[in-house]
Every structure is written in C-alpha cells, then in structure tokens.
Coordinates of C-alpha atoms in Angstrom, one line a residue:
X1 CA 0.0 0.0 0.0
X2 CA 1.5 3.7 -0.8
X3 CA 2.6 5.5 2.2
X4 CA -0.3 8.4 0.4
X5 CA -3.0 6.1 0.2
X6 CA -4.4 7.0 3.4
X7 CA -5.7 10.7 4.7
X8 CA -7.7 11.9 7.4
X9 CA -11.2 12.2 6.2
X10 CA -14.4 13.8 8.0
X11 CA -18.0 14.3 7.8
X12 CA -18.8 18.4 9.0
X13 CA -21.8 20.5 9.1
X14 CA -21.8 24.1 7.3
X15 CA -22.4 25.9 10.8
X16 CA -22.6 28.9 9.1
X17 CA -22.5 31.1 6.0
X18 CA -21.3 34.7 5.6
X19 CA -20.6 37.2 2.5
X20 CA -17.5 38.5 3.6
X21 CA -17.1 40.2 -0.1
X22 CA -18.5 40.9 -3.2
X23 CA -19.2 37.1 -4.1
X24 CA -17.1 35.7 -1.2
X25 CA -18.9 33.4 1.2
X26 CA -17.4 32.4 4.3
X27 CA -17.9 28.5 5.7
X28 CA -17.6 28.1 8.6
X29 CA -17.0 23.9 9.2
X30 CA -17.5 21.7 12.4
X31 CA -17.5 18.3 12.8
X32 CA -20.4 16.2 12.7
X33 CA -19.4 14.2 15.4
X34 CA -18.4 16.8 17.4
X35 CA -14.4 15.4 18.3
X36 CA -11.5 17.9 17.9
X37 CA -10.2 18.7 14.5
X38 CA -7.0 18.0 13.4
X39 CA -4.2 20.2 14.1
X40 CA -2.7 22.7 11.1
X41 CA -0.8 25.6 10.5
X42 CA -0.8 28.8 8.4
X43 CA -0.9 28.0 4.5
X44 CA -2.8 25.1 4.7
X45 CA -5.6 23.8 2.9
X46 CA -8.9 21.1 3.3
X47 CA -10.1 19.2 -0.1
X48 CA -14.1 19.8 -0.3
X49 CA -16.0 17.3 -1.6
X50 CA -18.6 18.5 -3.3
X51 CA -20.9 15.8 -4.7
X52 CA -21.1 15.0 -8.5
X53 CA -17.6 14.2 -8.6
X54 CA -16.4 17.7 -7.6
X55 CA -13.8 18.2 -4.9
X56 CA -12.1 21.5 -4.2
X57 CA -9.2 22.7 -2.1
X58 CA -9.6 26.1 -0.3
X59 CA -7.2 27.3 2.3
X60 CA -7.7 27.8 5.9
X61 CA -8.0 31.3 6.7
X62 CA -9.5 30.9 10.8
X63 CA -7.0 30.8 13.5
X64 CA -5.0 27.1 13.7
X65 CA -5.8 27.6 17.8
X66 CA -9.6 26.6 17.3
X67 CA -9.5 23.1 16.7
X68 CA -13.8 22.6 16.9
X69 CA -14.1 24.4 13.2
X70 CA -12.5 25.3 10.3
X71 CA -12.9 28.1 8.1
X72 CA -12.8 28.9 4.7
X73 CA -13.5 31.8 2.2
X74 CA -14.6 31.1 -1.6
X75 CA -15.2 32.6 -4.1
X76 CA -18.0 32.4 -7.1
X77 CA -15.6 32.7 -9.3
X78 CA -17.1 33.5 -13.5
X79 CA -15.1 31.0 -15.3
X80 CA -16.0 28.3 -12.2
X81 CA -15.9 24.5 -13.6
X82 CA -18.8 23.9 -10.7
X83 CA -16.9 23.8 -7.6
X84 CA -17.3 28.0 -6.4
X85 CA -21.3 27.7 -7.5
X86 CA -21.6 24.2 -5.5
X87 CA -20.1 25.6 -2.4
X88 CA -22.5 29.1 -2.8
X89 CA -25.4 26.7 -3.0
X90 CA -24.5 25.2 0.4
X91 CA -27.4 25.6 2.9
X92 CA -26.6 25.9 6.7
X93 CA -26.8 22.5 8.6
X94 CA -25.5 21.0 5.3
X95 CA -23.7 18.2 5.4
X96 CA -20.2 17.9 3.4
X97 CA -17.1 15.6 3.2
X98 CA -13.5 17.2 3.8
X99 CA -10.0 15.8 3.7
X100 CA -7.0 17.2 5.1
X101 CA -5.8 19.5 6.0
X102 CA -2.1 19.6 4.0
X103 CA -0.1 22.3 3.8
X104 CA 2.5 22.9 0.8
X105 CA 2.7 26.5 1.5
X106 CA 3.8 27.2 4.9
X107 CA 5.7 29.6 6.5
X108 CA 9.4 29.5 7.8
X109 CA 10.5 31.4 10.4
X110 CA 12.0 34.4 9.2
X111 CA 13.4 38.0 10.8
X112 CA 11.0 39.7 8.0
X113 CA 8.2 38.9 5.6
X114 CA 7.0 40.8 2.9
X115 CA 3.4 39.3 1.9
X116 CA 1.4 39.8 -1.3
X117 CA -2.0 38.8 -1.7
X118 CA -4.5 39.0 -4.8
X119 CA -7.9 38.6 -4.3
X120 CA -9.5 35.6 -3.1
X121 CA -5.5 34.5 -2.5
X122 CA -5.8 36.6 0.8
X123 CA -7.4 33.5 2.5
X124 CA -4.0 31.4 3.5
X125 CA -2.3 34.9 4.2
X126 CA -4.5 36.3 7.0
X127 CA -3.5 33.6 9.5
X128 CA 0.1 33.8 8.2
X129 CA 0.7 37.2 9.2
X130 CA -1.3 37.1 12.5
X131 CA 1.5 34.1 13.3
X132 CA 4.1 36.4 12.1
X133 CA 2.8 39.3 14.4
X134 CA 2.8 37.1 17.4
X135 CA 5.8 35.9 17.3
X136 CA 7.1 39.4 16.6
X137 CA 8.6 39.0 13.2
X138 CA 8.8 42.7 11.2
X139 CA 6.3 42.2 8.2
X140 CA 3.9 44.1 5.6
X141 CA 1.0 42.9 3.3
X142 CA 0.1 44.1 0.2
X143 CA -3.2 43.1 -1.1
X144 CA -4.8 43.9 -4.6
X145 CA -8.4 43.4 -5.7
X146 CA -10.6 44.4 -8.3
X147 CA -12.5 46.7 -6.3
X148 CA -12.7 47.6 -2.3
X149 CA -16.1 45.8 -1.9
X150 CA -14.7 42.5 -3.8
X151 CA -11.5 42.3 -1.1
X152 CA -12.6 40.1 1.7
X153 CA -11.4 40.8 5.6
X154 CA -10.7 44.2 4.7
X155 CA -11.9 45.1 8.4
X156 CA -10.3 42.6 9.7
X157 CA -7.3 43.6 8.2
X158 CA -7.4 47.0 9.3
X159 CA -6.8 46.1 13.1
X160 CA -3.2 45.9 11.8
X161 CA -3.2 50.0 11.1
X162 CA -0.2 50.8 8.3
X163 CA 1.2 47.4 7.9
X164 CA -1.7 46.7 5.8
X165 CA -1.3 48.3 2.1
X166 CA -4.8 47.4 0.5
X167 CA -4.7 48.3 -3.1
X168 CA -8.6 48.0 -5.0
X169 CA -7.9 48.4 -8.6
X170 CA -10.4 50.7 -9.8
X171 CA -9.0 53.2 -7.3
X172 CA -5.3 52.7 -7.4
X173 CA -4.0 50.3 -9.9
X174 CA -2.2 47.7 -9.4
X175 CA 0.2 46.6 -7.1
X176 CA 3.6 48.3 -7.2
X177 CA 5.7 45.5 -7.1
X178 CA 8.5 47.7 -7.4
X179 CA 7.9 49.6 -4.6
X180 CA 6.4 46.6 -2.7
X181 CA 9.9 44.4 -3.0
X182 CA 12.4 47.3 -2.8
X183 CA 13.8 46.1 0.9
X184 CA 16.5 44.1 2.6
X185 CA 16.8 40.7 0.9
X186 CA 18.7 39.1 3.8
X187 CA 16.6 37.5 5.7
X188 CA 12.9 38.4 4.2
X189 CA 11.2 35.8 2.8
X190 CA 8.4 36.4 0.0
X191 CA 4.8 35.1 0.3
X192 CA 2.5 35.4 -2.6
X193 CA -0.9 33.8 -3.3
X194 CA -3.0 35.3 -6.4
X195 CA -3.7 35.3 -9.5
X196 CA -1.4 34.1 -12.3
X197 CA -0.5 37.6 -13.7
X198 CA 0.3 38.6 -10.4
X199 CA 2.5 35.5 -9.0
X200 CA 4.6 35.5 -12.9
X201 CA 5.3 38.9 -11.7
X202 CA 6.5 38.4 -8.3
X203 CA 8.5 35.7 -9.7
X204 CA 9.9 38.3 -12.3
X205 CA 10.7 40.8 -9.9
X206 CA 12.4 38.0 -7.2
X207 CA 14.9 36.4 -9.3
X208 CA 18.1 38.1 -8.4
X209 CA 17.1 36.9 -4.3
X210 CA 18.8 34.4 -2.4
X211 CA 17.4 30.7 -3.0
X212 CA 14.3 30.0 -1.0
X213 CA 13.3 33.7 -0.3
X214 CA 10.2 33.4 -2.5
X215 CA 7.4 31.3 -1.7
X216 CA 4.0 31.3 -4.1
X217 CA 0.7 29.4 -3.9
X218 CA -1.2 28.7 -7.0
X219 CA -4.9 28.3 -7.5
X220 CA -4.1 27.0 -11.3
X221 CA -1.3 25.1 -13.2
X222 CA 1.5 27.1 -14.3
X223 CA 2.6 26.8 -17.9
X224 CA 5.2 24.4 -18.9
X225 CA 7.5 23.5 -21.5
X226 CA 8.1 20.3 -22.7
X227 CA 11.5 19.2 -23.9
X228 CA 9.6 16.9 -26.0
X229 CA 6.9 14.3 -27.0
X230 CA 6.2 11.9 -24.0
X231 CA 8.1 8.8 -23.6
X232 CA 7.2 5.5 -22.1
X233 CA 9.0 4.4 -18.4
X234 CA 9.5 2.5 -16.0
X235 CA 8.4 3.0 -12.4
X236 CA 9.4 0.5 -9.6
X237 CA 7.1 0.8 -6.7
X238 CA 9.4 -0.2 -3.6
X239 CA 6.6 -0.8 -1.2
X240 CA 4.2 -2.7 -2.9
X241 CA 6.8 -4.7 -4.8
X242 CA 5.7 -4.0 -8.3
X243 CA 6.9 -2.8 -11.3
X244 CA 4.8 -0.8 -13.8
X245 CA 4.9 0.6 -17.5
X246 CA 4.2 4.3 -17.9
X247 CA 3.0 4.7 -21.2
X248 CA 2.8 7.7 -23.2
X249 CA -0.1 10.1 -22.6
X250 CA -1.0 7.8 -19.6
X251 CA -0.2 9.7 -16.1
X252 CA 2.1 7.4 -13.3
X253 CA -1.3 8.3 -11.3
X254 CA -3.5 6.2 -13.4
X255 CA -0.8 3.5 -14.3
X256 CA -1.0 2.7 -10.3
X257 CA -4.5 2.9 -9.7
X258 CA -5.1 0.5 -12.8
X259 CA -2.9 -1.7 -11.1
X260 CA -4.8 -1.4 -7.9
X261 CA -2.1 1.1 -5.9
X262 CA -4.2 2.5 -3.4
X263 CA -2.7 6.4 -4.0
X264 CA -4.3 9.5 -3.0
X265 CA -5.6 12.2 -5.8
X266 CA -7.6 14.7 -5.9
X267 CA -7.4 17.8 -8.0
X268 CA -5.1 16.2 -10.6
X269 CA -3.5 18.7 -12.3
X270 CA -0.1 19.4 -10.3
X271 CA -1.9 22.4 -8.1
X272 CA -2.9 20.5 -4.4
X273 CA 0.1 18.2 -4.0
X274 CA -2.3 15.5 -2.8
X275 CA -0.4 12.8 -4.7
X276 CA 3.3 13.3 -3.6
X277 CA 5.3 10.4 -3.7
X278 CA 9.0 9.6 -2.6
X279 CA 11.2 9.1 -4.8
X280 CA 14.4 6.6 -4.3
X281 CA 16.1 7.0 -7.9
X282 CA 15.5 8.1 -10.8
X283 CA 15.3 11.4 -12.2
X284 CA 12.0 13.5 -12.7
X285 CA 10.4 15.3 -15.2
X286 CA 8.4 18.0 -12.7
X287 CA 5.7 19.2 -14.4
X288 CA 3.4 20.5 -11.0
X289 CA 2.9 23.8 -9.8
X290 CA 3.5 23.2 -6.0
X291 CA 7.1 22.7 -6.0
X292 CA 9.7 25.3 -5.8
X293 CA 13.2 25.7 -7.7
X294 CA 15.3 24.3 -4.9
X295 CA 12.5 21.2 -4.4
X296 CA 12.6 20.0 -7.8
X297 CA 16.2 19.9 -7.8
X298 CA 16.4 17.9 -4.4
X299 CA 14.5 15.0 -6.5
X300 CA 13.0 13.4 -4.0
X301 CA 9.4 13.6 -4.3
X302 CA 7.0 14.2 -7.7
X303 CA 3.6 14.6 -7.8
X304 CA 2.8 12.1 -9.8
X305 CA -1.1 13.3 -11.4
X306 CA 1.5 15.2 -13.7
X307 CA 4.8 14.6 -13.4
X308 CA 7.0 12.2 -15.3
X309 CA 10.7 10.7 -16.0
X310 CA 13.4 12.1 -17.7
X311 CA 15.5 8.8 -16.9
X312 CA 14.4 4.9 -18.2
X313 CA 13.3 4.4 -14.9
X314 CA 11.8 5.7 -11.7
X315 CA 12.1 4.3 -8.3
X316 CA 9.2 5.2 -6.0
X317 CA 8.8 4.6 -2.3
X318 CA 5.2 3.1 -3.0

C-alpha cells in the first residue's frame, strides 16, 4: 500500500455562512461528530467534496488555535468548472465531506516577511501574518483586488493599522511591485498567493534573491515547457513490490491505480500536492505547480497526477 493512500477524512456540518465580499462566502466547518479537528498551520488547505464528482481545495484562513471548526473563504468565481457555484449553493446545517488538512505553503521562520496577496489569495495569508505578528517578526501585506467591496477581511485587516497596504484596482491600480519588494533581501522571505499575472510577476521581480526567499501558492497550473513528446518508463514501486509501465499520454497516477495502488488524488492537475510520492532513484520530469526551484532539484518527491521521468526508470517509495 502507498505511504499516500491514506488521509484523514471527515463528515462536518456548514455551521454557518457569511458574504465576507463581493461574491465571497465564508464557511464556517464543524464536525459532525463533534471530536476535535485535526491540528494545522498557516498556508494550509482542506479538499471539499462537493458531490457530483467535484472536490475542491480552499485554504484555511480561521486561526490554527480553534480546533472545533475550520474556516474557509470562496469565491464564485465566473469561469468556475462547478466547484465555487456548489459551495455558494450550500445551505446551513448542510452536510459535506472534507479531507485534510495539507499544507504545501507554509511559513518559515524568518526575521521579516513581505506578503502579497490578490484577491481571493488573501485567504492562507491572513493567519500567516497574524502568526508572524505574534511571534514578533517585522512584516507588511500588500493586497490587490478588483474593487474595495470585492476584497474580503478588509476590516479585519485593518486592526493591523499601516502594515496593511490594501490596493482596489479601480481606485489605485495595481500593485507596485517595485515599490512593494524594494527592501533588505537578507533575511525576508516572499509570500504570494493570487492570480497568475500577479505570481509571474513576483517571480519576475524576485529572481536576483537568495534561493528560498520566494514562496508562491497557486490556484491553477502554471505553464510548462516540454522538452519533448512523452516517452514510455519505468516505475518501480518499492513498497508494494511491483513494477509498472508508464505509457505515453498515460499519467504514473492512473498506471498505479489501474494496477490497484491505493494512492491519494484529488485535484489532478499538479496544483494540491495531494499525490506526492517519494522518490528513491531516478530522475523527474516536474511538471506541477506546488514545487519550488530548490525542491525539484532535491528530486526526492513528484507529484505524480503530472509529473514524469526524464530517466528509463523511476524508483518510488510506493
């Protein structure tokens, strides 16, 4: 069995609903059984399963001290495949599936932070920088949206007086990244969740800092570039003893649930990091969007929904 195959799982009630924006709705989650939740930290997220085959991820944006509830912020988003309109149709008292929570996006301890947010990608900021103001750390946020009534927890926010630099478009523009990441490099780390514009930018405009200063969270796959046409390979599968063909246009996700590997999936495009899996040799062919520079060079996990080989073969600890 894959060390991923199994994941905490739980039945919770919507115990409440409230606009928070412009098309934002804010869940509030407990559990229907009415134990303790498990335990996470800033930048974390819970899959929502939405019925109908749907299941989303949405980050926590509640404080990781209350351990009865979790809440999230979504929203109804015009280009939606389903999942934003499923969750705006939820009804107090509701009944929904969640799995989780996993965190790919959390934050280090640093001396600084500087803190960018777009839209809806406020939610795994806010209880990011209320952990960086407890534990004292010097910080700032700037947060764009389309306009001020579309930017949730702007009054929340606003308890934090001028470390807060709220930026509605159709008043000020956009973000002056510039401006915004003209400071000390040395220890200040980078946290960015937004739209794609705005994280291609951020990535632009951090490339000369020191590895591992920039950390990003992405709601969608990033573009890729493929050296070339996909190539079949091998993939050993060191727990489960078995060892399977990867053929071309087939994913190493599917090849090892058709050959009954229990492996955990969910939003299976390279984005949740649901299906990470060790990796014992062998070199990868990263193709996700969860991964940073200095991860994908370690080689020792792929998220296999998207990922593939550049080597013959592939040794997974599966």
């Amino acid at each position: 069995m894959s060390v991923k195959a199994v994941e905490i799982e739980t039945v919770a009630i919507v115990a409440s609903l409230v606009q928070v924006a412009q098309d934002v709705v804010e869940l509030t989650l407990v559990p229907a059984d009415g134990a303790q939740l498990p335990p996470w930290e800033p930048g974390a997220h819970l899959d929502v399963v939405l019925g109908d085959g749907l299941v989303r991820q949405y980050s926590l944006c509640g404080s990781p001290s209350v351990r009865d509830s979790y809440t999230v912020a979504v929203l109804r988003a015009p280009d939606s495949r389903g999942g934003s309109e499923a969750v705006h149709r939820l009804a107090e008292g509701q009944r929904v599936t969640i799995r989780g929570p996993r965190n790919h996006f959390g934050l280090e301890d640093s001396a600084r932070y500087v803190f960018i947010a777009g839209g809806i990608g406020i939610t795994p900021i806010i209880p990011m920088i209320e952990q960086a103001d407890a534990s004292g750390a010097d910080w700032i946020l700037h947060y764009g949206g389309r306009t001020s009534g579309s930017m949730a927890y702007r009054e929340r926010l606003a308890a934090h007086g001028d470390r807060v630099r709220c930026v509605p478009g159709d008043e000020r523009g956009r973000i002056d990244l510039e401006a915004a990441l003209d400071v000390e490099t040395a220890d200040t780390l980078v946290y960015c969740c937004g739209p794609e514009s705005l994280l291609a930018a951020v990535e632009e405009r951090c490339a000369g800092w020191p590895a591992g200063s920039l950390h990003l969270e992405r709601f969608s796959p990033r573009e890729h570039e493929l050296d070339g046409e996909d190539s079949a390979f091998e993939v050993v599968l060191e727990q489960s003893g078995m060892t399977l063909t990867v053929e071309p246009g087939v994913t190493v996700f599917d090849t090892m649930r058709a050959a009954g590997v229990a492996v955990l999936g969910s939003c299976l495009e390279g984005v949740c990091g649901t299906c990470e899996q060790g990796v014992l040799a062998g070199e990868v062919d990263h193709r996700d969007s969860v991964l940073d520079d200095d991860e994908r060079a370690a080689n020792d996990c792929m998220m296999v929904c998207v990922s593939r080989a550049r080597s013959p073969r592939l040794v997974l600890d599966a």
